[in-house]
Coordinates of N, CA and C in Angstrom, one line a residue:
M1 N 124.9 99.9 123.6 CA 123.5 100.3 123.4 C 122.7 99.1 123.0
D2 N 121.7 98.7 123.8 CA 120.9 97.6 123.4 C 119.5 97.8 123.9
H3 N 118.6 96.9 123.6 CA 117.2 97.0 124.0 C 117.0 97.1 125.5
R4 N 117.8 96.5 126.3 CA 117.7 96.5 127.7 C 118.0 97.9 128.3
Q5 N 118.9 98.6 127.7 CA 119.2 100.0 128.1 C 118.0 100.9 127.8
A6 N 117.5 100.7 126.6 CA 116.4 101.5 126.1 C 115.2 101.2 127.0
H7 N 114.9 100.0 127.4 CA 113.8 99.6 128.3 C 114.0 100.3 129.6
A8 N 115.2 100.2 130.2 CA 115.5 100.9 131.5 C 115.3 102.4 131.4
A9 N 115.7 103.0 130.3 CA 115.5 104.4 130.2 C 114.0 104.8 130.1
L10 N 113.2 103.9 129.5 CA 111.7 104.1 129.5 C 111.1 104.0 130.9
L11 N 111.5 102.9 131.6 CA 111.0 102.7 132.9 C 111.3 103.9 133.9
A12 N 112.4 104.5 133.7 CA 112.8 105.7 134.5 C 111.8 106.9 134.3
L13 N 111.1 106.9 133.2 CA 110.2 108.0 132.9 C 108.8 107.6 133.1
A14 N 108.5 106.4 133.6 CA 107.1 105.9 133.8 C 106.3 106.8 134.7
N15 N 105.1 107.0 134.4 CA 104.2 107.8 135.2 C 102.9 107.1 135.4
P16 N 102.6 106.4 136.5 CA 101.4 105.5 136.7 C 100.1 106.3 136.5
N17 N 100.0 107.5 136.9 CA 98.8 108.3 136.8 C 98.5 108.6 135.3
K18 N 99.5 108.9 134.5 CA 99.3 109.2 133.1 C 99.0 107.9 132.4
A19 N 99.7 106.8 132.9 CA 99.4 105.5 132.2 C 98.0 105.1 132.4
E20 N 97.4 105.4 133.5 CA 96.0 105.0 133.7 C 95.1 105.9 132.7
F21 N 95.4 107.1 132.6 CA 94.7 108.0 131.7 C 94.8 107.5 130.2
L22 N 96.0 107.1 129.8 CA 96.3 106.7 128.4 C 95.5 105.4 128.1
A23 N 95.5 104.5 129.1 CA 94.8 103.2 128.9 C 93.3 103.5 128.6
G24 N 92.7 104.5 129.2 CA 91.4 104.8 128.9 C 91.2 105.5 127.6
F25 N 92.1 106.5 127.3 CA 92.1 107.2 126.1 C 92.2 106.3 124.8
F26 N 93.1 105.3 124.9 CA 93.4 104.5 123.8 C 92.5 103.2 123.8
K27 N 91.4 103.2 124.6 CA 90.4 102.2 124.5 C 91.0 100.7 124.7
T28 N 91.6 100.5 125.9 CA 92.2 99.2 126.1 C 91.4 98.3 126.9
G29 N 90.1 98.7 127.2 CA 89.3 97.8 128.0 C 88.8 96.6 127.3
K30 N 88.1 95.7 128.0 CA 87.6 94.5 127.4 C 86.6 94.8 126.3
G31 N 86.8 94.2 125.1 CA 85.9 94.4 124.0 C 86.2 95.7 123.2
Q32 N 87.2 96.5 123.7 CA 87.5 97.7 122.9 C 88.6 97.5 121.9
Y33 N 88.8 98.4 121.0 CA 89.7 98.2 119.9 C 91.2 97.9 120.3
A34 N 91.6 98.3 121.4 CA 93.0 98.1 121.8 C 93.0 97.3 123.1
E35 N 92.1 96.3 123.2 CA 92.0 95.5 124.5 C 93.3 94.9 124.9
G36 N 93.7 95.2 126.1 CA 94.9 94.6 126.7 C 96.2 95.4 126.5
D37 N 96.1 96.5 125.6 CA 97.3 97.3 125.5 C 97.7 97.9 126.8
R38 N 98.9 98.1 127.1 CA 99.4 98.7 128.3 C 100.3 99.9 128.1
F39 N 100.3 100.8 129.1 CA 101.1 102.0 129.0 C 102.0 102.2 130.2
L40 N 103.1 102.9 129.9 CA 104.0 103.3 131.0 C 103.7 104.7 131.4
G41 N 103.0 105.4 130.6 CA 102.6 106.8 130.9 C 103.7 107.8 130.6
I42 N 104.3 107.6 129.4 CA 105.4 108.5 129.0 C 104.9 109.4 127.9
T43 N 105.2 110.7 127.9 CA 104.8 111.6 126.9 C 105.5 111.3 125.6
V44 N 104.8 111.7 124.5 CA 105.4 111.4 123.1 C 106.7 112.2 123.0
P45 N 106.7 113.5 123.4 CA 108.0 114.2 123.2 C 109.2 113.5 123.9
A46 N 108.9 113.0 125.1 CA 110.0 112.3 125.8 C 110.4 111.0 125.1
I47 N 109.4 110.3 124.5 CA 109.8 109.1 123.7 C 110.5 109.5 122.5
R48 N 110.2 110.6 121.8 CA 110.9 111.1 120.7 C 112.4 111.4 121.0
Q49 N 112.5 112.0 122.2 CA 113.9 112.3 122.7 C 114.7 111.1 122.9
L50 N 114.1 110.0 123.4 CA 114.8 108.8 123.6 C 115.1 108.1 122.2
A51 N 114.2 108.3 121.3 CA 114.4 107.7 119.9 C 115.7 108.4 119.3
R52 N 115.8 109.7 119.5 CA 117.0 110.3 119.0 C 118.3 109.8 119.7
Q53 N 118.2 109.6 121.0 CA 119.3 109.1 121.8 C 119.7 107.7 121.4
Y54 N 118.7 106.8 121.0 CA 118.9 105.4 120.7 C 118.8 105.2 119.2
Q55 N 119.0 106.2 118.3 CA 118.7 106.0 116.9 C 119.7 105.0 116.2
Q56 N 120.8 104.7 116.9 CA 121.7 103.7 116.3 C 121.4 102.3 116.8
L57 N 120.3 102.1 117.5 CA 120.0 100.8 118.0 C 119.9 99.8 116.9
G58 N 120.4 98.6 117.1 CA 120.4 97.6 116.1 C 118.9 97.1 115.8
L59 N 118.7 96.6 114.5 CA 117.4 96.2 114.1 C 116.9 95.1 115.0
T60 N 117.8 94.2 115.4 CA 117.3 93.1 116.2 C 116.8 93.6 117.6
D61 N 117.5 94.6 118.1 CA 117.1 95.2 119.4 C 115.7 95.9 119.2
C62 N 115.6 96.6 118.0 CA 114.3 97.2 117.8 C 113.2 96.2 117.7
E63 N 113.4 95.1 117.1 CA 112.4 94.0 117.1 C 112.1 93.5 118.5
R64 N 113.1 93.5 119.3 CA 112.8 93.1 120.7 C 111.9 94.1 121.4
L65 N 112.2 95.4 121.2 CA 111.3 96.4 121.8 C 109.9 96.3 121.2
L66 N 109.8 95.9 120.0 CA 108.4 95.8 119.4 C 107.6 94.6 120.0
Q67 N 108.3 93.7 120.7 CA 107.5 92.6 121.3 C 107.0 93.0 122.7
S68 N 107.3 94.2 123.1 CA 106.9 94.7 124.5 C 105.4 94.7 124.6
A69 N 104.9 94.5 125.8 CA 103.5 94.7 126.1 C 103.1 96.1 126.2
Y70 N 104.1 97.0 126.3 CA 103.9 98.4 126.5 C 103.9 99.2 125.2
N71 N 102.8 99.9 125.0 CA 102.7 100.8 123.8 C 103.8 101.7 123.7
D72 N 104.2 102.3 124.8 CA 105.3 103.3 124.8 C 106.6 102.7 124.2
E73 N 106.8 101.5 124.6 CA 108.1 100.8 124.1 C 108.0 100.5 122.6
R74 N 106.8 100.0 122.2 CA 106.7 99.8 120.8 C 106.8 101.1 120.0
L75 N 106.2 102.1 120.5 CA 106.3 103.4 119.8 C 107.8 103.9 119.7
L76 N 108.6 103.7 120.8 CA 110.0 104.0 120.7 C 110.7 103.2 119.6
A77 N 110.4 101.9 119.5 CA 111.0 101.1 118.5 C 110.7 101.7 117.1
L78 N 109.4 102.0 116.9 CA 109.0 102.5 115.6 C 109.6 103.8 115.2
L79 N 109.7 104.7 116.2 CA 110.3 106.0 115.9 C 111.8 105.9 115.6
I80 N 112.4 104.9 116.2 CA 113.8 104.6 115.9 C 113.9 104.1 114.4
L81 N 113.0 103.2 114.1 CA 113.0 102.6 112.7 C 112.7 103.7 111.7
V82 N 111.8 104.6 112.0 CA 111.5 105.7 111.1 C 112.7 106.6 110.8
E83 N 113.5 106.9 111.9 CA 114.7 107.7 111.8 C 115.7 106.9 111.0
Q84 N 115.9 105.6 111.2 CA 116.9 104.8 110.5 C 116.5 104.7 109.0
Y85 N 115.2 104.6 108.8 CA 114.8 104.6 107.4 C 115.1 105.9 106.7
R86 N 114.8 107.0 107.3 CA 114.9 108.3 106.7 C 116.4 108.6 106.4
K87 N 117.3 108.1 107.3 CA 118.7 108.5 107.1 C 119.5 107.4 106.3
G88 N 118.9 106.2 106.2 CA 119.6 105.0 105.7 C 119.8 105.0 104.2
D89 N 120.8 104.2 103.8 CA 121.0 104.0 102.4 C 120.0 102.9 101.9
V90 N 120.1 102.5 100.6 CA 119.1 101.6 100.1 C 119.0 100.3 100.9
S91 N 120.2 99.8 101.2 CA 120.3 98.5 102.0 C 119.6 98.7 103.3
I92 N 119.8 99.7 104.0 CA 119.2 100.0 105.3 C 117.7 100.1 105.2
K93 N 117.3 100.9 104.2 CA 115.9 101.1 104.0 C 115.2 99.8 103.7
N94 N 115.8 98.9 102.9 CA 115.1 97.6 102.6 C 115.0 96.8 103.9
R95 N 116.0 96.8 104.7 CA 116.0 96.0 105.9 C 115.0 96.6 106.9
V96 N 114.9 97.9 107.1 CA 114.0 98.5 108.0 C 112.5 98.1 107.5
Y97 N 112.3 98.3 106.2 CA 111.0 98.0 105.7 C 110.6 96.5 105.9
Q98 N 111.5 95.6 105.8 CA 111.2 94.2 106.0 C 111.0 93.9 107.5
V99 N 111.7 94.6 108.3 CA 111.5 94.4 109.8 C 110.1 94.9 110.1
Y100 N 109.7 96.0 109.5 CA 108.4 96.6 109.8 C 107.3 95.6 109.4
L101 N 107.4 95.1 108.1 CA 106.4 94.2 107.7 C 106.3 92.9 108.5
N102 N 107.5 92.4 108.9 CA 107.6 91.1 109.6 C 106.9 91.3 111.0
N103 N 106.9 92.5 111.5 CA 106.4 92.8 112.9 C 105.2 93.7 112.9
R104 N 104.5 93.7 111.8 CA 103.4 94.6 111.7 C 102.2 94.3 112.7
H105 N 102.2 93.0 113.1 CA 101.2 92.6 114.1 C 101.4 93.3 115.4
R106 N 102.6 93.9 115.6 CA 103.0 94.6 116.8 C 102.7 96.1 116.7
V107 N 102.3 96.5 115.5 CA 102.0 97.9 115.2 C 100.4 97.9 115.4
N108 N 100.0 97.9 116.6 CA 98.6 97.5 116.9 C 97.8 98.5 117.7
N109 N 98.1 99.8 117.4 CA 97.2 100.8 118.0 C 97.3 102.0 117.0
W110 N 96.4 102.9 117.0 CA 96.4 103.9 116.0 C 97.6 104.9 116.1
N111 N 98.0 105.1 117.3 CA 99.2 106.0 117.4 C 100.5 105.4 116.8
L112 N 100.6 104.1 116.9 CA 101.7 103.4 116.4 C 101.7 103.4 114.8
V113 N 100.5 103.1 114.3 CA 100.3 103.1 112.8 C 100.6 104.5 112.3
D114 N 100.0 105.5 112.9 CA 100.1 106.9 112.3 C 101.5 107.4 112.4
S115 N 102.3 107.0 113.4 CA 103.6 107.5 113.6 C 104.6 106.8 112.7
S116 N 104.2 105.7 112.0 CA 105.2 104.9 111.3 C 104.8 104.6 109.8
A117 N 103.6 104.2 109.6 CA 103.2 103.7 108.3 C 103.6 104.7 107.1
P118 N 103.3 106.0 107.2 CA 103.6 106.9 106.1 C 105.1 107.0 105.9
Y119 N 105.9 106.8 106.9 CA 107.3 107.1 106.9 C 108.2 105.9 106.5
I120 N 107.6 104.7 106.6 CA 108.3 103.5 106.3 C 107.6 102.8 105.1
V121 N 106.4 102.4 105.3 CA 105.7 101.7 104.2 C 105.4 102.6 103.0
G122 N 104.8 103.8 103.3 CA 104.5 104.7 102.3 C 105.8 105.2 101.6
A123 N 106.8 105.6 102.3 CA 108.0 106.1 101.7 C 108.7 105.0 100.8
H124 N 108.6 103.7 101.3 CA 109.2 102.7 100.6 C 108.5 102.3 99.3
L125 N 107.2 102.5 99.3 CA 106.4 102.1 98.1 C 106.2 103.3 97.1
L126 N 106.8 104.4 97.5 CA 106.5 105.6 96.7 C 106.8 105.4 95.2
R127 N 107.9 104.6 94.9 CA 108.3 104.4 93.5 C 108.3 102.9 93.2
Q128 N 107.5 102.1 93.9 CA 107.5 100.7 93.8 C 106.0 100.2 93.6
D129 N 105.9 98.9 93.3 CA 104.6 98.3 93.2 C 103.8 98.4 94.6
R130 N 102.6 98.8 94.5 CA 101.8 99.1 95.7 C 100.7 98.1 96.0
S131 N 100.8 96.9 95.3 CA 99.7 95.9 95.5 C 99.6 95.5 97.0
L132 N 100.7 95.5 97.7 CA 100.6 95.1 99.1 C 99.6 95.9 99.9
L133 N 99.4 97.2 99.6 CA 98.5 98.0 100.3 C 97.0 97.5 100.1
Y134 N 96.7 97.0 98.9 CA 95.4 96.5 98.6 C 95.2 95.1 99.3
Q135 N 96.2 94.4 99.5 CA 96.1 93.1 100.3 C 95.9 93.5 101.8
L136 N 96.6 94.5 102.3 CA 96.4 94.9 103.7 C 95.1 95.4 103.9
A137 N 94.5 96.1 102.9 CA 93.2 96.7 103.0 C 92.1 95.7 103.1
K138 N 92.4 94.5 102.7 CA 91.4 93.4 102.8 C 91.6 92.5 104.1
S139 N 92.6 92.9 104.9 CA 92.9 92.1 106.1 C 91.8 92.2 107.1
R140 N 91.7 91.2 107.9 CA 90.7 91.2 109.0 C 91.2 92.1 110.2
S141 N 92.5 92.4 110.1 CA 93.1 93.2 111.2 C 92.8 94.7 110.9
L142 N 92.2 95.4 111.8 CA 92.0 96.8 111.8 C 93.3 97.6 111.5
W143 N 94.3 97.1 112.2 CA 95.6 97.9 112.1 C 96.3 97.7 110.8
E144 N 96.1 96.5 110.2 CA 96.7 96.4 108.8 C 95.9 97.2 107.8
R145 N 94.6 97.3 108.0 CA 93.8 98.2 107.1 C 94.2 99.6 107.3
R146 N 94.5 100.0 108.5 CA 94.9 101.4 108.7 C 96.3 101.7 108.2
I147 N 97.2 100.7 108.3 CA 98.5 100.9 107.7 C 98.4 101.2 106.2
A148 N 97.5 100.4 105.6 CA 97.3 100.6 104.1 C 96.9 102.0 103.8
V149 N 96.0 102.5 104.5 CA 95.5 103.9 104.2 C 96.5 104.9 104.6
L150 N 97.1 104.8 105.8 CA 98.0 105.9 106.2 C 99.3 105.9 105.4
A151 N 99.6 104.7 104.8 CA 100.8 104.7 104.0 C 100.7 105.7 102.8
T152 N 99.5 105.9 102.4 CA 99.3 106.7 101.2 C 99.5 108.2 101.5
F153 N 99.7 108.6 102.8 CA 100.1 109.9 103.1 C 101.3 110.3 102.4
A154 N 102.3 109.4 102.3 CA 103.5 109.7 101.6 C 103.3 110.0 100.1
F155 N 102.3 109.3 99.5 CA 102.0 109.5 98.1 C 101.3 110.9 97.9
I156 N 100.4 111.2 98.9 CA 99.7 112.5 98.8 C 100.7 113.6 98.9
R157 N 101.6 113.5 99.8 CA 102.7 114.6 99.9 C 103.5 114.8 98.6
A158 N 103.5 113.7 97.8 CA 104.2 113.8 96.5 C 103.3 114.1 95.4
G159 N 102.0 114.5 95.7 CA 101.1 114.9 94.7 C 100.4 113.8 93.9
D160 N 100.5 112.6 94.5 CA 99.9 111.4 93.9 C 98.7 110.9 94.8
F161 N 97.5 111.0 94.2 CA 96.3 110.8 95.0 C 95.6 109.5 94.7
A162 N 96.0 108.9 93.6 CA 95.2 107.8 93.0 C 94.9 106.6 94.0
D163 N 96.0 106.2 94.7 CA 95.8 105.1 95.6 C 95.0 105.4 96.9
T164 N 95.1 106.6 97.3 CA 94.2 107.1 98.4 C 92.8 106.9 98.0
L165 N 92.4 107.4 96.8 CA 91.1 107.3 96.4 C 90.6 105.9 96.2
K166 N 91.5 105.1 95.6 CA 91.1 103.7 95.3 C 90.9 102.9 96.6
L167 N 91.8 103.1 97.5 CA 91.7 102.4 98.8 C 90.5 102.8 99.6
T168 N 90.2 104.1 99.6 CA 89.0 104.6 100.3 C 87.8 104.0 99.6
E169 N 87.7 103.9 98.3 CA 86.6 103.3 97.6 C 86.5 101.8 98.1
Q170 N 87.6 101.2 98.2 CA 87.6 99.8 98.7 C 87.1 99.6 100.1
L171 N 87.4 100.6 100.9 CA 87.1 100.6 102.3 C 85.8 101.4 102.8
V172 N 85.1 101.9 101.8 CA 84.0 102.8 102.2 C 82.9 102.0 103.0
G173 N 82.9 100.7 102.9 CA 81.9 99.9 103.7 C 82.5 99.4 105.0
D174 N 83.8 99.8 105.3 CA 84.4 99.3 106.5 C 83.5 99.7 107.7
E175 N 83.4 98.7 108.7 CA 82.5 99.0 109.8 C 83.2 99.7 111.0
H176 N 84.5 99.9 110.9 CA 85.1 100.4 112.1 C 85.3 102.0 112.0
D177 N 85.0 102.6 113.1 CA 85.1 104.1 113.1 C 86.5 104.6 112.9
L178 N 87.5 103.8 113.4 CA 88.9 104.3 113.2 C 89.3 104.2 111.7
M179 N 88.6 103.4 110.9 CA 88.9 103.4 109.5 C 88.1 104.6 108.8
H180 N 87.0 104.9 109.3 CA 86.2 106.0 108.8 C 87.1 107.3 108.9
K181 N 87.7 107.4 110.1 CA 88.5 108.6 110.4 C 89.8 108.6 109.6
A182 N 90.4 107.4 109.5 CA 91.6 107.4 108.7 C 91.4 107.7 107.2
C183 N 90.4 107.2 106.6 CA 90.1 107.5 105.2 C 89.7 108.9 105.1
G184 N 88.8 109.4 106.0 CA 88.4 110.8 105.9 C 89.6 111.8 106.0
W185 N 90.5 111.4 106.9 CA 91.7 112.3 107.1 C 92.5 112.3 105.9
M186 N 92.8 111.2 105.2 CA 93.6 111.2 104.0 C 92.9 111.9 102.9
L187 N 91.6 111.8 102.8 CA 90.8 112.5 101.8 C 91.0 114.0 102.0
R188 N 90.9 114.4 103.3 CA 91.1 115.9 103.6 C 92.5 116.3 103.2
E189 N 93.5 115.5 103.3 CA 94.9 115.8 102.9 C 94.9 116.0 101.4
V190 N 94.2 115.2 100.7 CA 94.1 115.3 99.2 C 93.5 116.7 98.9
A191 N 92.4 117.0 99.6 CA 91.7 118.3 99.4 C 92.6 119.5 99.6
K192 N 93.5 119.4 100.6 CA 94.4 120.5 100.9 C 95.3 120.8 99.7
R193 N 95.5 119.8 98.8 CA 96.4 120.0 97.7 C 95.7 120.2 96.4
N194 N 94.5 119.5 96.3 CA 93.7 119.7 95.1 C 92.2 119.3 95.4
Q195 N 91.5 120.4 95.8 CA 90.1 120.2 96.2 C 89.2 119.6 95.1
S196 N 89.5 120.0 93.9 CA 88.7 119.5 92.7 C 88.8 118.0 92.6
V197 N 90.0 117.4 92.9 CA 90.2 116.0 92.8 C 89.3 115.3 93.8
L198 N 89.3 115.8 95.0 CA 88.4 115.2 96.1 C 86.9 115.4 95.7
E199 N 86.6 116.5 95.2 CA 85.1 116.7 94.9 C 84.7 115.8 93.8
G200 N 85.5 115.5 92.9 CA 85.2 114.5 91.8 C 84.9 113.2 92.4
F201 N 85.7 112.8 93.4 CA 85.5 111.5 94.1 C 84.3 111.6 95.0
L202 N 84.1 112.7 95.7 CA 82.9 112.8 96.6 C 81.6 112.7 95.8
R203 N 81.5 113.3 94.7 CA 80.3 113.3 93.9 C 79.8 111.9 93.6
Q204 N 80.8 111.0 93.5 CA 80.5 109.6 93.1 C 80.1 108.8 94.4
H205 N 80.7 109.2 95.5 CA 80.7 108.3 96.7 C 80.1 108.9 98.0
Y206 N 79.9 110.2 98.0 CA 79.5 110.8 99.3 C 78.2 110.3 99.9
A207 N 77.3 109.9 99.0 CA 76.0 109.4 99.5 C 76.1 108.1 100.3
V208 N 77.1 107.3 100.0 CA 77.2 106.0 100.7 C 78.4 106.0 101.7
M209 N 79.1 107.1 101.8 CA 80.2 107.2 102.8 C 79.7 107.3 104.2
P210 N 80.4 106.6 105.2 CA 80.0 106.8 106.6 C 80.1 108.3 107.0
R211 N 79.2 108.7 107.8 CA 79.1 110.1 108.2 C 80.5 110.7 108.7
T212 N 81.1 109.9 109.5 CA 82.4 110.4 110.1 C 83.4 110.6 109.0
M213 N 83.5 109.7 108.1 CA 84.4 109.8 106.9 C 84.2 111.0 106.1
L214 N 82.9 111.2 105.8 CA 82.5 112.4 105.0 C 82.9 113.7 105.8
R215 N 82.5 113.8 107.1 CA 82.8 115.0 107.8 C 84.3 115.3 107.9
Y216 N 85.1 114.3 108.1 CA 86.6 114.5 108.1 C 87.0 115.0 106.7
A217 N 86.5 114.4 105.6 CA 86.9 114.8 104.3 C 86.6 116.2 103.9
I218 N 85.5 116.7 104.3 CA 85.0 118.0 103.9 C 85.3 119.1 105.0
E219 N 86.1 118.8 105.9 CA 86.3 119.7 107.1 C 86.7 121.1 106.6
R220 N 87.5 121.2 105.6 CA 88.1 122.5 105.2 C 87.3 123.1 104.1
F221 N 86.1 122.6 103.7 CA 85.3 123.2 102.7 C 84.5 124.4 103.3
S222 N 84.0 125.2 102.4 CA 83.2 126.3 102.9 C 82.0 125.8 103.7
P223 N 81.4 126.6 104.6 CA 80.2 126.1 105.3 C 79.1 125.7 104.4
A224 N 78.9 126.5 103.4 CA 77.8 126.2 102.4 C 78.0 124.9 101.7
K225 N 79.2 124.6 101.3 CA 79.5 123.4 100.6 C 79.5 122.2 101.5
R226 N 79.9 122.4 102.8 CA 79.8 121.3 103.8 C 78.4 120.9 104.0
T227 N 77.5 121.9 104.1 CA 76.1 121.7 104.3 C 75.5 120.9 103.1
G228 N 75.9 121.3 101.9 CA 75.4 120.7 100.7 C 75.7 119.2 100.7
Y229 N 76.9 118.8 101.1 CA 77.3 117.4 101.1 C 76.6 116.7 102.2
L230 N 76.5 117.3 103.4 CA 75.9 116.6 104.5 C 74.3 116.5 104.3
T231 N 73.7 117.3 103.6 CA 72.3 117.2 103.4 C 71.9 116.6 102.1
G232 N 72.9 116.2 101.3 CA 72.7 115.5 100.0 C 72.2 116.3 98.9
K233 N 72.5 117.6 99.0 CA 72.1 118.6 98.0 C 73.1 118.9 96.9
I234 N 74.3 118.2 97.0 CA 75.3 118.4 96.0 C 75.0 117.5 94.9
R235 N 75.1 118.0 93.7 CA 74.9 117.1 92.5 C 76.0 117.3 91.5

């Protein structure tokens, strides 16, 4: 079992019509956020099935898959790494985490970040120093900044909201819509578990938050409260 077999298995599932649709959906055109990314047109459930089939793939082979021009192939590698991290002992977890960090420049579309960052980076830093996330949040790379925020999903699930709030505060002036959505999504996840924590944060920052970020964050609030925040009438 090696990367060449996994690549062949992906090619057998390729769908050119779906690939064309995905290229548009993921904004791969000139000047767009994922310029140049390519797709084979394989559904996520099918890729997940292959990840289960190839879950014993060696880390070197996973790294080879991560170098692929095809988003589908990079996603397969990441899903395999997520599974290996989840099931691995401390040694395996450390190696998977390092492979991820070493190849994070290949985690370069939002579907790739969202499918992996919480389950490898976030899970690994749950009980460790998290200063790396603040370094990534200052990166010029949109995808590194998104990794930083999405990693905190693991903390949120453990009832720890502090880093989500601190990183959002650091990124509130980010110019990219995908970061507005990422921060807003994580804030909404905080609210699902403790709305008062989020409201304390919002009262300090909602007036300067990008509209998309705010809308995502307050999505589960009552209509009256949503209106209050959107119209600036919350004090």
